[in-house]
Amino acid sequence: MSRKTIWDNFRDGQKYMTEWPIRKELAPMFPENRVIKATKFAVKVMPAVAVISVLMQMAFNNYAGLPQAMIIALFALSMPLQGMWWLGKRRDTILPPALAGWYRELHEKIVSEGGAIQPIKSRPRYKELAQTLNRAFKQLDKSSLERWF
């Protein structure tokens, strides 16, 4: 297996943001909801913060403060990248044993109720958990999900 580049990791983070189900039932158990919301917010807001920090120094002819403003701008621009990096790494992380068992139980429940889902993985990762959770929320009724949430 080839090593992933940094760009692959950012791309995987973007994919994971769309794969992970943003559901209130999952919020207490997984940090994904908070990280995804913060990353989406940072993508929208931080470029403006970066530009404003530099323009403010230039508008007031404070060129001595420009290096600090540039550092603030670089930090602001790095924030969405940090979120995507974390999400990309998380997506490919193998589930701990307890979560892997939960993934298998949920997968079996979907299959037993006639749901269509990809084959079960022997070493599931968070991306497979996200796909299984999405399928469970779409195909299983609330009474079937109550056992897990």
Tab-separated table of C-alpha atoms in Angstrom:
chain	number	residue	atom	x	y	z
A	1	MET	CA	0.000	0.000	0.000
A	2	SER	CA	1.403	3.384	-0.955
A	3	ARG	CA	1.742	6.188	1.524
A	4	LYS	CA	-0.817	8.933	1.437
A	5	THR	CA	0.287	12.424	0.568
A	6	ILE	CA	-0.769	15.426	2.602
A	7	TRP	CA	-3.209	16.346	-0.176
A	8	ASP	CA	-4.780	12.881	-0.033
A	9	ASN	CA	-5.310	13.398	3.682
A	10	PHE	CA	-7.004	16.795	3.151
A	11	ARG	CA	-9.188	15.281	0.421
A	12	ASP	CA	-10.130	12.392	2.718
A	13	GLY	CA	-11.013	14.922	5.424
A	14	GLN	CA	-13.358	16.685	3.018
A	15	LYS	CA	-14.936	13.328	2.097
A	16	TYR	CA	-15.353	12.397	5.742
A	17	MET	CA	-17.178	15.678	6.407
A	18	THR	CA	-19.845	14.550	3.940
A	19	GLU	CA	-19.824	10.875	5.008
A	20	TRP	CA	-20.255	11.361	8.750
A	21	PRO	CA	-23.911	11.650	9.837
A	22	ILE	CA	-24.414	14.846	11.822
A	23	ARG	CA	-26.945	13.530	14.309
A	24	LYS	CA	-27.620	14.659	17.866
A	25	GLU	CA	-27.564	11.017	19.015
A	26	LEU	CA	-23.903	10.745	18.010
A	27	ALA	CA	-22.703	14.058	19.478
A	28	PRO	CA	-21.999	12.771	23.019
A	29	MET	CA	-20.088	9.734	21.740
A	30	PHE	CA	-17.958	11.128	18.917
A	31	PRO	CA	-16.032	14.407	18.430
A	32	GLU	CA	-16.770	14.364	14.679
A	33	ASN	CA	-19.864	16.561	14.977
A	34	ARG	CA	-17.927	19.334	16.730
A	35	VAL	CA	-14.860	19.076	14.488
A	36	ILE	CA	-16.956	19.116	11.305
A	37	LYS	CA	-18.967	22.136	12.446
A	38	ALA	CA	-15.814	23.991	13.510
A	39	THR	CA	-14.052	23.156	10.235
A	40	LYS	CA	-16.998	24.309	8.129
A	41	PHE	CA	-17.119	27.526	10.161
A	42	ALA	CA	-13.365	28.032	9.750
A	43	VAL	CA	-13.596	27.505	5.972
A	44	LYS	CA	-16.161	30.320	5.795
A	45	VAL	CA	-14.729	32.790	8.306
A	46	MET	CA	-10.959	32.414	8.571
A	47	PRO	CA	-10.029	33.664	5.082
A	48	ALA	CA	-11.813	36.923	5.941
A	49	VAL	CA	-10.034	37.106	9.300
A	50	ALA	CA	-6.703	36.630	7.516
A	51	VAL	CA	-7.382	39.394	4.985
A	52	ILE	CA	-8.760	41.806	7.586
A	53	SER	CA	-5.766	41.337	9.893
A	54	VAL	CA	-3.379	42.346	7.121
A	55	LEU	CA	-5.544	45.113	5.654
A	56	MET	CA	-6.038	46.744	9.060
A	57	GLN	CA	-2.293	47.172	9.464
A	58	MET	CA	-2.002	48.588	5.970
A	59	ALA	CA	-5.014	50.895	6.372
A	60	PHE	CA	-3.507	52.542	9.445
A	61	ASN	CA	-0.023	52.701	7.871
A	62	ASN	CA	1.277	50.448	10.620
A	63	TYR	CA	3.786	48.583	8.512
A	64	ALA	CA	5.802	47.721	11.617
A	65	GLY	CA	2.865	45.547	12.731
A	66	LEU	CA	2.604	43.852	9.345
A	67	PRO	CA	4.788	40.824	10.238
A	68	GLN	CA	2.569	40.041	13.235
A	69	ALA	CA	-0.531	40.474	11.077
A	70	MET	CA	0.928	38.060	8.528
A	71	ILE	CA	1.518	35.484	11.276
A	72	ILE	CA	-2.090	35.904	12.467
A	73	ALA	CA	-3.270	35.552	8.856
A	74	LEU	CA	-1.275	32.343	8.355
A	75	PHE	CA	-2.625	30.916	11.610
A	76	ALA	CA	-6.201	31.798	10.608
A	77	LEU	CA	-5.729	30.170	7.216
A	78	SER	CA	-4.286	27.048	8.840
A	79	MET	CA	-7.336	26.431	11.035
A	80	PRO	CA	-9.590	24.883	8.356
A	81	LEU	CA	-6.622	22.809	7.205
A	82	GLN	CA	-6.091	21.517	10.738
A	83	GLY	CA	-9.710	20.353	10.883
A	84	MET	CA	-9.524	18.644	7.495
A	85	TRP	CA	-6.209	17.024	8.439
A	86	TRP	CA	-7.704	15.594	11.652
A	87	LEU	CA	-10.800	14.370	9.821
A	88	GLY	CA	-8.662	12.731	7.106
A	89	LYS	CA	-6.573	10.902	9.708
A	90	ARG	CA	-9.651	9.907	11.689
A	91	ARG	CA	-11.396	8.537	8.575
A	92	ASP	CA	-8.622	5.980	8.038
A	93	THR	CA	-8.138	5.056	11.708
A	94	ILE	CA	-9.039	1.473	12.596
A	95	LEU	CA	-11.880	1.294	15.112
A	96	PRO	CA	-11.059	0.287	18.685
A	97	PRO	CA	-12.396	-3.181	19.624
A	98	ALA	CA	-15.536	-1.906	21.391
A	99	LEU	CA	-16.541	0.266	18.438
A	100	ALA	CA	-15.668	-2.497	15.974
A	101	GLY	CA	-18.077	-4.795	17.821
A	102	TRP	CA	-20.743	-2.100	17.728
A	103	TYR	CA	-20.123	-1.646	13.990
A	104	ARG	CA	-20.572	-5.404	13.439
A	105	GLU	CA	-23.801	-5.508	15.477
A	106	LEU	CA	-25.227	-2.538	13.593
A	107	HIS	CA	-24.156	-4.019	10.260
A	108	GLU	CA	-25.813	-7.351	11.119
A	109	LYS	CA	-29.023	-5.562	12.168
A	110	ILE	CA	-29.192	-3.740	8.804
A	111	VAL	CA	-28.606	-6.994	6.899
A	112	SER	CA	-31.144	-8.921	9.027
A	113	GLU	CA	-33.822	-6.332	8.228
A	114	GLY	CA	-33.119	-6.677	4.504
A	115	GLY	CA	-31.092	-3.510	4.080
A	116	ALA	CA	-28.553	-3.089	1.327
A	117	ILE	CA	-25.050	-2.435	2.603
A	118	GLN	CA	-21.514	-3.203	1.538
A	119	PRO	CA	-19.867	-6.347	2.949
A	120	ILE	CA	-18.673	-6.260	6.534
A	121	LYS	CA	-14.993	-5.400	7.036
A	122	SER	CA	-12.747	-7.513	9.232
A	123	ARG	CA	-10.787	-4.427	10.355
A	124	PRO	CA	-13.306	-1.587	10.071
A	125	ARG	CA	-12.221	2.035	10.055
A	126	TYR	CA	-14.168	5.139	10.982
A	127	LYS	CA	-15.175	5.617	7.343
A	128	GLU	CA	-16.975	2.242	7.375
A	129	LEU	CA	-18.619	3.181	10.673
A	130	ALA	CA	-19.820	6.452	9.115
A	131	GLN	CA	-21.251	4.617	6.103
A	132	THR	CA	-22.962	2.038	8.334
A	133	LEU	CA	-24.407	4.711	10.603
A	134	ASN	CA	-25.747	6.616	7.590
A	135	ARG	CA	-27.368	3.447	6.285
A	136	ALA	CA	-28.806	2.628	9.727
A	137	PHE	CA	-30.391	6.065	10.085
A	138	LYS	CA	-31.910	5.750	6.601
A	139	GLN	CA	-33.069	2.117	6.683
A	140	LEU	CA	-33.854	1.234	10.294
A	141	ASP	CA	-36.853	2.522	12.178
A	142	LYS	CA	-36.467	4.384	15.478
A	143	SER	CA	-37.385	1.357	17.593
A	144	SER	CA	-34.530	-0.637	16.024
A	145	LEU	CA	-32.059	2.156	16.726
A	146	GLU	CA	-33.088	2.681	20.362
A	147	ARG	CA	-30.818	-0.153	21.493
A	148	TRP	CA	-27.754	1.764	20.356
A	149	PHE	CA	-28.778	5.364	21.064
